[in-house]
XYZ file of C-alpha atoms in Angstrom:
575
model
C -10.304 14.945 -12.687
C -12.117 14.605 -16.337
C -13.532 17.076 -18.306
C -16.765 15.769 -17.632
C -17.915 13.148 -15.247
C -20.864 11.807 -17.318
C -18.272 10.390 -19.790
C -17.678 6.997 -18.693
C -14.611 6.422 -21.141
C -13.655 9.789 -21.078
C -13.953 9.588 -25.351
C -10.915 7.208 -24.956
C -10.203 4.807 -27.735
C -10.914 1.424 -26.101
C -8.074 -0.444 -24.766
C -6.020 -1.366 -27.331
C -5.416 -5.516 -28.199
C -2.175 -5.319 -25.945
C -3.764 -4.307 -22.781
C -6.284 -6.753 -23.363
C -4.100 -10.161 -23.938
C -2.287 -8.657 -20.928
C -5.412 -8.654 -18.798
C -5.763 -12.411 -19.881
C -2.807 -13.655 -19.662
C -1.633 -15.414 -16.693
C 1.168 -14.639 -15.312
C 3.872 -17.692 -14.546
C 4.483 -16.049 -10.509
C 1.944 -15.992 -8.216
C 2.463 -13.321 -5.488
C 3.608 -14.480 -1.821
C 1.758 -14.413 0.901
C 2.383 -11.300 3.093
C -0.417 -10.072 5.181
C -1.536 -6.435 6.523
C -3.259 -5.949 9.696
C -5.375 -3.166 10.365
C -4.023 -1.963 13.592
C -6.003 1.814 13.558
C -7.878 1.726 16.445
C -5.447 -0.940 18.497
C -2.769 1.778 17.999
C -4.501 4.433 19.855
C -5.084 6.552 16.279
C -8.579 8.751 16.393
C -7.981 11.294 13.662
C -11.014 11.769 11.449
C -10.512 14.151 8.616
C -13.005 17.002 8.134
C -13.707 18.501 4.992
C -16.460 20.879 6.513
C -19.061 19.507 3.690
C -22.485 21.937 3.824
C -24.398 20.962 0.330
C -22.650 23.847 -1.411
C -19.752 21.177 -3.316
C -17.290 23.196 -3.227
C -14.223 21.755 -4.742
C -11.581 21.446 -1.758
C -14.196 19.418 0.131
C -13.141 16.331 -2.211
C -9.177 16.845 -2.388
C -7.103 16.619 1.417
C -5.597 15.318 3.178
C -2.018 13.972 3.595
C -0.524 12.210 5.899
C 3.779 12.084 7.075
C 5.905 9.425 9.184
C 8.414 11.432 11.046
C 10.691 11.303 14.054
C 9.971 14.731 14.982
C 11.297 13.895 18.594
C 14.481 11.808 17.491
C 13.843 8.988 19.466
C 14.300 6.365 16.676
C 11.132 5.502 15.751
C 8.547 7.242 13.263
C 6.042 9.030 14.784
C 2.805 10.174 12.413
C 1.219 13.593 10.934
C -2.081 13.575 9.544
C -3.212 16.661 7.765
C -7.121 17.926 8.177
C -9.007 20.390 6.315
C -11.954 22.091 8.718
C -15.318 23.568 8.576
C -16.179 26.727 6.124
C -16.069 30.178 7.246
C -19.523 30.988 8.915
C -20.606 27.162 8.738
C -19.253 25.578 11.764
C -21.651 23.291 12.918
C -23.231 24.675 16.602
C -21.428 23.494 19.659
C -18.407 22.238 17.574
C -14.726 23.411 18.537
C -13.014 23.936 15.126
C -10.866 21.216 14.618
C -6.351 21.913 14.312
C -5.330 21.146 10.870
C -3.006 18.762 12.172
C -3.102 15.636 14.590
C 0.749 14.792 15.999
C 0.691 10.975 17.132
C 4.090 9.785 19.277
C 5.082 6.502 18.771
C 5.725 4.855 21.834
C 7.259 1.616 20.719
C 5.109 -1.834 20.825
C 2.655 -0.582 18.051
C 1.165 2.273 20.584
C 0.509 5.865 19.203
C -0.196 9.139 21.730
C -1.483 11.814 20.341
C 1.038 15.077 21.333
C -0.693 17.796 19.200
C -0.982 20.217 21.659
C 2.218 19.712 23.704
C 3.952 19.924 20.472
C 2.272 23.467 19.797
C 0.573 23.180 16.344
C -3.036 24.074 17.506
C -3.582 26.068 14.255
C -6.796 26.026 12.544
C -6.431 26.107 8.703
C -8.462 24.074 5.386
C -5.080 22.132 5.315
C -4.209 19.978 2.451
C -0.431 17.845 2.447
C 2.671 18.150 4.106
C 6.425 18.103 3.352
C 9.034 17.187 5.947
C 12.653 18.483 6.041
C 15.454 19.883 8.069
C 16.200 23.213 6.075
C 18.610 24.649 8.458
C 20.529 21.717 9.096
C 20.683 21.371 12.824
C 19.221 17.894 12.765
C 15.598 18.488 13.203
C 13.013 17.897 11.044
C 10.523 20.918 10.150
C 6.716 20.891 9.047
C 5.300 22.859 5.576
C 1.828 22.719 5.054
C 0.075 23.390 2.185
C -3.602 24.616 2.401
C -6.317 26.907 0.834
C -5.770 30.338 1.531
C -1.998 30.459 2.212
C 0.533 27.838 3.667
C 1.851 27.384 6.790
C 6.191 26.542 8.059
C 6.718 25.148 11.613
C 10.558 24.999 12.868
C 11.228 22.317 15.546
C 12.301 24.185 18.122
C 13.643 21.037 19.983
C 12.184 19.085 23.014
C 9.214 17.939 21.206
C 7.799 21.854 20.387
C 7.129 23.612 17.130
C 6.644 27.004 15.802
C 5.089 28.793 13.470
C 7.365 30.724 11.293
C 5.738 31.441 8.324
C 5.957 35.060 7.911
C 9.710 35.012 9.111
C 10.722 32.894 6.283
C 8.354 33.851 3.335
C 6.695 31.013 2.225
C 2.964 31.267 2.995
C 2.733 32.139 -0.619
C -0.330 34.248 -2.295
C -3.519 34.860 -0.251
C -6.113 32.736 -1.373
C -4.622 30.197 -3.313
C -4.440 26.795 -3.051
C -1.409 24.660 -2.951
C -1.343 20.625 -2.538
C 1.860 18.584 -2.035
C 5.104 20.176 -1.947
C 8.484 18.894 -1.749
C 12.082 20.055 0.044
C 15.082 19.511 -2.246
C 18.346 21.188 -2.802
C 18.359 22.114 -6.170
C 20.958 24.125 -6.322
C 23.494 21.671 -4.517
C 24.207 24.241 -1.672
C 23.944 21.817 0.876
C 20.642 23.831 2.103
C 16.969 22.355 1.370
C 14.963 24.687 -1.207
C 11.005 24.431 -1.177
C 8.961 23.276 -4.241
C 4.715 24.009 -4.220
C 2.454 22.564 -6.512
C -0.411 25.077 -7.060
C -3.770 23.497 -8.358
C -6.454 25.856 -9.294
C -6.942 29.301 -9.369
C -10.172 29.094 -6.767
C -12.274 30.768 -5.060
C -16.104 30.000 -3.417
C -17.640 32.786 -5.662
C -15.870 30.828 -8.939
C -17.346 27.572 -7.816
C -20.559 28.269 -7.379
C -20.479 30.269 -10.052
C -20.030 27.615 -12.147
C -22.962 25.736 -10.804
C -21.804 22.063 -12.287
C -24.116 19.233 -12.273
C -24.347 15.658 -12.528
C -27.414 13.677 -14.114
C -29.744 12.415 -11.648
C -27.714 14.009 -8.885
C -27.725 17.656 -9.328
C -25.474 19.921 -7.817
C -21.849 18.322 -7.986
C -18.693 18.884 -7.739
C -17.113 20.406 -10.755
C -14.177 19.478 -13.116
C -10.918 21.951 -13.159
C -11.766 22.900 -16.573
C -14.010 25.272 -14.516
C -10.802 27.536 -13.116
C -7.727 29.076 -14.581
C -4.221 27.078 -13.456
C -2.071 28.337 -11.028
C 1.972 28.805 -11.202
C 4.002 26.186 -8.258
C 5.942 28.249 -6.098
C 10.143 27.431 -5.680
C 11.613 28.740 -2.726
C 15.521 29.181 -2.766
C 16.872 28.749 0.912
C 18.626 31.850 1.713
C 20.660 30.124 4.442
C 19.432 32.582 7.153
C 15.807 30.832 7.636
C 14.377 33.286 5.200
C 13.439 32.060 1.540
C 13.270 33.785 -1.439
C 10.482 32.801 -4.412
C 11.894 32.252 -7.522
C 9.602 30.533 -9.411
C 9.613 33.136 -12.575
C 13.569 33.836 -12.676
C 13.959 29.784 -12.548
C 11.558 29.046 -15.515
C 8.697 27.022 -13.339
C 6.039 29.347 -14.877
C 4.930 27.799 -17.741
C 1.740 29.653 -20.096
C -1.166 28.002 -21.796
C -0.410 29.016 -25.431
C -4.104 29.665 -26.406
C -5.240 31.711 -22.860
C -2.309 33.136 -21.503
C -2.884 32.115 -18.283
C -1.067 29.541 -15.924
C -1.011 26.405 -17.611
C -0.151 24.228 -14.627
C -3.073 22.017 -12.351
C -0.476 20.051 -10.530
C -1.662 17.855 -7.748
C 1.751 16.453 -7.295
C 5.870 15.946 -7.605
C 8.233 13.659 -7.894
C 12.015 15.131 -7.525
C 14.357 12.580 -9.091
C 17.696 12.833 -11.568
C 15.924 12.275 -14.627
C 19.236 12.550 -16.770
C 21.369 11.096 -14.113
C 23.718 14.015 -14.259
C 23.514 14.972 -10.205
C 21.343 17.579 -10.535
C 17.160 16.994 -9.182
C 14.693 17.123 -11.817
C 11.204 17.682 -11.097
C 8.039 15.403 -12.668
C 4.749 17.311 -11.546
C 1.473 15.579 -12.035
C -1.179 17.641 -13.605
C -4.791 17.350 -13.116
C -6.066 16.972 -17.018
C -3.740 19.209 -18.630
C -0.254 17.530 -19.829
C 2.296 16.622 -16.729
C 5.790 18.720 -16.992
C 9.058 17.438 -16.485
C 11.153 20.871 -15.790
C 15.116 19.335 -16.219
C 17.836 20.892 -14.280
C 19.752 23.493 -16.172
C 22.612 23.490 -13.264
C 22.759 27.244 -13.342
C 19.305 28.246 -11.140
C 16.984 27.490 -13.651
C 15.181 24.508 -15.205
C 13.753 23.714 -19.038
C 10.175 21.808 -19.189
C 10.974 19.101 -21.305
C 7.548 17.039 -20.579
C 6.248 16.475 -24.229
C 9.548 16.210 -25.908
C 10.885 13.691 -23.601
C 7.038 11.852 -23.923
C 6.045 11.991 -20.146
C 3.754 14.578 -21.151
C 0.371 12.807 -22.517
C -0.654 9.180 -22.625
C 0.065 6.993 -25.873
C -2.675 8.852 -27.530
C -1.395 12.483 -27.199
C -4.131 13.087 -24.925
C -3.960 14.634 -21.377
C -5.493 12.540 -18.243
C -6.340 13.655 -14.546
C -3.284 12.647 -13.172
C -3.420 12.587 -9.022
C -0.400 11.059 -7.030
C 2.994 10.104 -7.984
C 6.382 8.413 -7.538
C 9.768 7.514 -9.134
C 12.142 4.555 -8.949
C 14.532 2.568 -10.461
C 12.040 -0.564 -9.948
C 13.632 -3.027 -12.809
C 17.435 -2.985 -10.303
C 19.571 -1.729 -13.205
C 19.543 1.820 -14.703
C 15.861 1.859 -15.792
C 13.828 4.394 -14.009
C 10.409 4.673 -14.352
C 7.715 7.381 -13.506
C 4.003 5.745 -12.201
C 1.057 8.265 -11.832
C -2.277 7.295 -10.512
C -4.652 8.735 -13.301
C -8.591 9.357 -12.804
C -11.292 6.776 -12.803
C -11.431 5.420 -16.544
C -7.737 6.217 -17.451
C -5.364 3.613 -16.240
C -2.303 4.334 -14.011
C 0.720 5.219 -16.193
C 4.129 4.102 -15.715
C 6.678 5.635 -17.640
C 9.792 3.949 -18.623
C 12.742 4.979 -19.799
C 14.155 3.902 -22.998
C 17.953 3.717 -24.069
C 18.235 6.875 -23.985
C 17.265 7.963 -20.428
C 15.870 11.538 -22.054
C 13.152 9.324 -23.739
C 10.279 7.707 -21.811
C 7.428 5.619 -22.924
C 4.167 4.523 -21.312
C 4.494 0.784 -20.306
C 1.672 0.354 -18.146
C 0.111 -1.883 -20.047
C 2.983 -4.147 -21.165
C 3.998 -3.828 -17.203
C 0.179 -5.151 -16.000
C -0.438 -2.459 -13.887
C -2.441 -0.484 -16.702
C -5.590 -2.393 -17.568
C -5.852 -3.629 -13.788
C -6.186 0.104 -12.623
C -8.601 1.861 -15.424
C -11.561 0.830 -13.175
C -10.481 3.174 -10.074
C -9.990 6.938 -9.506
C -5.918 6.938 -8.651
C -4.845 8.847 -5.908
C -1.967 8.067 -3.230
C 0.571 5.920 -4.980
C 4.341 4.625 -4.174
C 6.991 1.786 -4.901
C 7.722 -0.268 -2.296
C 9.098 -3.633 -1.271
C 5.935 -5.084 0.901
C 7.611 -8.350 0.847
C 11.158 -7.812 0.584
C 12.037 -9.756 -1.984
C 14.216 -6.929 -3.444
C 11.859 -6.168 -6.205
C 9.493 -2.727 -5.747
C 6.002 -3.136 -5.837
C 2.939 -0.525 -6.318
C 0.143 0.241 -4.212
C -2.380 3.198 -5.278
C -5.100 4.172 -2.850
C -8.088 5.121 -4.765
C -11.718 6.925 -4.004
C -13.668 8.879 -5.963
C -14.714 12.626 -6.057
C -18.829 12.466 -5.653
C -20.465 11.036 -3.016
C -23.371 10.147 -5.916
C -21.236 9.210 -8.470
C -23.223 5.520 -8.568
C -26.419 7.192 -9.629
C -24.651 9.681 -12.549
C -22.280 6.301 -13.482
C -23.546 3.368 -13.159
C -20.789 0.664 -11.747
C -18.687 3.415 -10.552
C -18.202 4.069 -6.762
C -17.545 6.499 -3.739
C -15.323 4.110 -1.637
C -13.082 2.673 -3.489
C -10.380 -0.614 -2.239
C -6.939 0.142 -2.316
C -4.512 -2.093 -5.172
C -1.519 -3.660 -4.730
C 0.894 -4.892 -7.721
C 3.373 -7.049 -7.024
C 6.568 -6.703 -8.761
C 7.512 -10.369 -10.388
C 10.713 -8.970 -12.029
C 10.229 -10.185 -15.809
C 11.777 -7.654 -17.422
C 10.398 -8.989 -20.823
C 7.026 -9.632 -19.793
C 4.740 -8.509 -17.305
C 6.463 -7.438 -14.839
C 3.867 -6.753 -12.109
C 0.987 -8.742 -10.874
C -2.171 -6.971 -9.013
C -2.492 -8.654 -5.759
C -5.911 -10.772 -4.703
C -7.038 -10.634 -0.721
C -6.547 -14.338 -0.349
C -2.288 -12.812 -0.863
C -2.628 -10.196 1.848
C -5.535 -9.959 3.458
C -9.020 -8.093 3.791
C -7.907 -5.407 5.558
C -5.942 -3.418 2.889
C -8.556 -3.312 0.244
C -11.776 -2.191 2.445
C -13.060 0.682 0.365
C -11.965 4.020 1.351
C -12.410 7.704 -0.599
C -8.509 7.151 -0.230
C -6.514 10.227 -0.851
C -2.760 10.360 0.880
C -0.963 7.168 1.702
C 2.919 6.478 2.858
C 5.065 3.988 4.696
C 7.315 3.191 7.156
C 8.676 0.441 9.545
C 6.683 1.547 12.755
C 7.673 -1.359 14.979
C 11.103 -1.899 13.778
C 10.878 -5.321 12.310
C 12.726 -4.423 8.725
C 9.440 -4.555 6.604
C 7.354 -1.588 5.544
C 3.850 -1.167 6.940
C 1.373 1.344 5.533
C -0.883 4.490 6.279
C -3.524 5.458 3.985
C -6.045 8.593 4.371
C -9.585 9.239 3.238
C -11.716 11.807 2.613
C -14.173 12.677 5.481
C -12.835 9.468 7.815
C -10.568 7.385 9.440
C -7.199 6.946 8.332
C -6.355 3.245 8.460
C -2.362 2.135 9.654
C -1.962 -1.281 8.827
C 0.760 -3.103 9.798
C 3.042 -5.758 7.401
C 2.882 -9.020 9.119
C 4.370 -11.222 6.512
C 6.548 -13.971 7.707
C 8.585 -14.947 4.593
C 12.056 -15.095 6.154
C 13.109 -12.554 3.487
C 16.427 -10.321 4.941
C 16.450 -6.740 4.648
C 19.054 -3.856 5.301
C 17.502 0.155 6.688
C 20.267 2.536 6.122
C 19.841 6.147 7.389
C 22.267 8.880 6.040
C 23.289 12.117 7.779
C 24.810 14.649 5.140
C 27.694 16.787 6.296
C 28.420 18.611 2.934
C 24.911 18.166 1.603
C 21.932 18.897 3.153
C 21.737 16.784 6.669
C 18.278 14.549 6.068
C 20.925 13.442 2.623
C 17.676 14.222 0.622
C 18.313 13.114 -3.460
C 21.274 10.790 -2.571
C 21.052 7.221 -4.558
C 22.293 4.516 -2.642
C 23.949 1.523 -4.507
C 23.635 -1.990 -3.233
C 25.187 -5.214 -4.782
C 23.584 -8.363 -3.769
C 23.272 -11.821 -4.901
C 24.044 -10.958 -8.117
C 21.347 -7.934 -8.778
C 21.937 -4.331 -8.307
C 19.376 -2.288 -6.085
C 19.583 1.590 -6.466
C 16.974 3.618 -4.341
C 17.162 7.008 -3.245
C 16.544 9.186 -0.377
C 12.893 10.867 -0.842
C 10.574 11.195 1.407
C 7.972 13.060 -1.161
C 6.201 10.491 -2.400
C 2.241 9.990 -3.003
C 0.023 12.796 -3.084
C -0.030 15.145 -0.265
C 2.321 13.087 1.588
C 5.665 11.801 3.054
C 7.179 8.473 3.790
C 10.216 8.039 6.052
C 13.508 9.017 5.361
C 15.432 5.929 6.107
C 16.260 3.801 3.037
C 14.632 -0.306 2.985
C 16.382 -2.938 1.407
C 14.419 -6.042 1.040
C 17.358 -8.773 0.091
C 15.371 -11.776 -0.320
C 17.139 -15.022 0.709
C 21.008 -13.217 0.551
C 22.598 -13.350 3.501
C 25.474 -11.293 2.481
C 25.537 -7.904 0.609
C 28.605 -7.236 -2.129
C 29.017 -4.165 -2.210
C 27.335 -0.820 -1.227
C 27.915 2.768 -2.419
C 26.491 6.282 -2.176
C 26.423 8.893 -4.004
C 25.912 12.072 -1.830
C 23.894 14.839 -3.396
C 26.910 17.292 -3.426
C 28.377 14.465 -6.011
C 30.905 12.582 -3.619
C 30.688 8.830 -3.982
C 31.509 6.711 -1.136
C 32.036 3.222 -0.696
C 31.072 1.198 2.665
C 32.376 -2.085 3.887
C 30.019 -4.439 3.124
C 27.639 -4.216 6.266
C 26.093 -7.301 7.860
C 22.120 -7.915 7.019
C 19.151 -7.478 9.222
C 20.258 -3.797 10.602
C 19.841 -0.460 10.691
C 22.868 1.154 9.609
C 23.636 4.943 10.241
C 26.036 6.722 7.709
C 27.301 10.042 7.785
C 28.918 11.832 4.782
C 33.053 11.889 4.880
């Protein structure tokens, strides 16, 4: 979020001549066509998120809620978790139940959702925010953390399709009060256990909002920039092994100072855990919300070093800060290139950083990339590579809304609702390497505006390509399914760790095809808020053969599998 909303350009310099030849320039590919289909109310889905809006704009209202593909049951297919927020303490709206902070849809098979929230047993009532799936004690189901305002919430799969709350048996509802947004399981410590990372936003309460009493021309009361709150330090929680955690945030180096104040310098909104340095160990990118973004490295001994400016992930070209929102990693160019793409706020394009020879240095190539001036428009939120058409190239979509309902009266040719964008990855690694997709390419469903916030995928029906959930703000979610018909192949490997931690989370998978090399890895925190599926898509393109394929386990063991046959799903557990 910006300093200030009345500031249409933020006091950016205009877009330098680059971005604009880039806007102009057409590109030699056109992208396929691959339809989505809004399937929402077809699949049985009736989740509406609350934020428990009164007139008072307080701050929370305009931030939830996430949204994670699972298959909480272990029947095969991914089932869906949508995250809600909920009314205000002593303004529940007469006659109204208070709403669960979560909604549990099963997927039956043949596109059919049933919602399961109470036989599943997670009833609870909280002003929920995003969710992070993992198995931390290994016994091959997956467990539910919840972030929130005013402490976070664990749920252990009991088995049998039933959950339960153990939050204060394993120590991680965190301070009282405070408000955390996505969160990620890793194992940073290679134990073979998943550890817990929180992203903390602002250091918020009611009292400090109104306090603060922002307002927009011609609108009045509004809701107010972070500049109006102190940071807040994320939270790491070391798995203990005995389904209690222990928070090491401090001893580990996470808490990073604001030189001038003292106090917590961090207003993260979001992660992305990835081997930065490609030395085995997870790194962790955090998004923050106009202050500069940190990239803490891996010091392989407990602790990590933030290494955001001096490594230039940091700021944008001009050394300034920008609102960044969601995020997501991946080694979209298929060689050794990884970049780092964070939705931004409305009047700061997307940024995707690259890395250069040295994989410790990263530049912003947004603009050289084309998904830069494309995206300066929208407010950012939701964002993640994928391979919509599987042509073995990863592609970008961002789901985008903005913060005020009045923003059109303060801004002039801004908006609430906002359409979602899709880039399509053309793989010219010299040129412009993506290409924003029109709705003649992929329909009118995927771009109806939303106040988008939390967005992830997964194959729902089992058909190798990667359909799509995206959340909003106050509304519907919308599912839309992929229904391109390209003839493209495609290869879905799951891995089960043995040594490492079972869900394989942080393993890179190595595929040789057709004479390209696709990496990916296992991460299911992607986005904002949110969590895509844990098994790995391939999109192959015409092959009809794969080379070679190789994994590197996050424990470090690298294993080699007979070339498997295309068009599968393909189970592998670690030797």
């Amino acid at each position: 979020m910006p300093n200030n909303f009345t500031s249409a350009a933020r006091r950016l310099p205009p877009l330098p001549v680059l971005a604009l030849l880039a806007a102009l320039t057409a590109p030699a590919a056109e992208p396929p066509t691959a339809r989505f289909t809004d399937i929402t109310a077809a699949a049985g889905i009736t989740f509406r998120h609350q934020n428990g809006a009164y007139g008072a704009k307080l701050l929370p209202e305009t931030m939830g809620g996430g949204v994670a593909w699972l298959d909480y049951d272990g029947d095969g297919r991914p089932d869906l978790l949508f995250v809600n927020s909920g009314y205000w303490p002593g303004h529940v709206p007469a006659g109204i139940a208070l709403v669960p902070a979560l909604t549990l849809y099963h997927n039956e098979g043949r596109g059919r959702f049933t919602d399961v929230t109470v036989a599943a047993g997670l009833t609870n009532t909280f002003y929920g925010m995003g969710v992070a799936v993992g198995d931390y004690d290994n016994d091959g189901r997956p467990d539910l953390f919840l972030t929130a305002v005013g402490g976070n919430h664990l749920f252990h799969n009991e088995g049998g399709g039933r959950y339960r709350e153990v939050t204060g048996l394993a120590g991680v509802g965190g301070t009282p009060g405070a408000w955390s947004t996505s969160a990620a399981w890793i194992d940073y410590d290679n134990d073979g256990r998943l550890d817990l990372f929180v992203c903390n936003y602002l250091q918020w309460t009611p009292e400090l909002d109104r306090a603060a009493n922002f307002e927009l021309p011609n609108v009045g009361r509004a809701y107010g920039p972070p500049r109006n709150f102190a940071g807040a330090f994320p939270y790491l929680y070391h798995n203990d092994g005995d389904g209690h955690f222990t928070e090491v945030s401090a001893a580990a180096g996470l808490r990073v100072l604001h030189p001038a104040t003292g106090q917590p310098l961090a207003k993260s909104l979001a992660v992305a855990p990835v081997d930065v340095d490609h030395d085995g160990w997870i790194d962790l990118v955090v998004a923050n919300d106009t202050v500069q973004n940190f990239v803490f490295r891996n010091q392989h001994d407990g602790t990590f070093k933030e290494i955001g400016a001096r490594i230039g992930i940091a700021y944008d070209a001009y050394g300034l800060t920008r609102g960044a929102m969601g995020i997501d990693s991946a080694r979209f160019r298929n060689d050794d290139t990884l970049g780092i793409a964070i939705g931004n706020f409305a009047n700061e394009m997307s940024a995707l950083y690259v890395s250069q020879r040295d994989s410790l240095m990263f530049a912003d190539e947004a603009i050289k990339e084309g998904v830069g001036p494309a995206s300066r428009h929208l407010l950012k939120f939701g964002l993640f590579f994928f391979d919509y058409d599987l042509d073995g190239r990863l592609d970008v979509l961002t789901v985008n809304g903005h913060l005020e309902p009045e923003i059109a009266r303060a801004q002039p040719g801004q908006s609430y609702r906002q359409p979602a964008q899709l880039f399509w990855n053309r793989g010219d690694p010299k040129g412009q390497g993506f290409v924003a997709v029109p709705p003649e390419k992929c329909g009118t469903d995927l771009f109806q505006p939303l106040v988008g916030r939390g967005s992830a995928f997964a194959d729902l029906d089992g058909d190798g390509d990667l359909d799509v959930v995206l959340t909003q703000i106050g509304g519907p979610p919308v599912l839309l399914r992929n229904d391109q018909k390209l003839g493209h192949h495609w290869l879905r490997l799951k891995l089960v760790g043995t040594h490492s931690n079972r869900d394989a989370i942080g393993a890179w998978i190595k595929l040789r095809v057709g004479g390209r090399t696709l990496s990916r890895q296992v991460m299911p925190t992607r986005s904002y808020l949110s969590q895509s599926e844990l098994p790995v898509t391939f999109g192959l393109g015409p092959a009809t053969r794969i080379d070679t394929l190789e994994i590197t386990w996050p424990r470090g063991q690298v294993q080699k599998v007979p070339a498997p046959a295309v068009d599968q799903v393909l189970t592998i557990t670690e030797p």
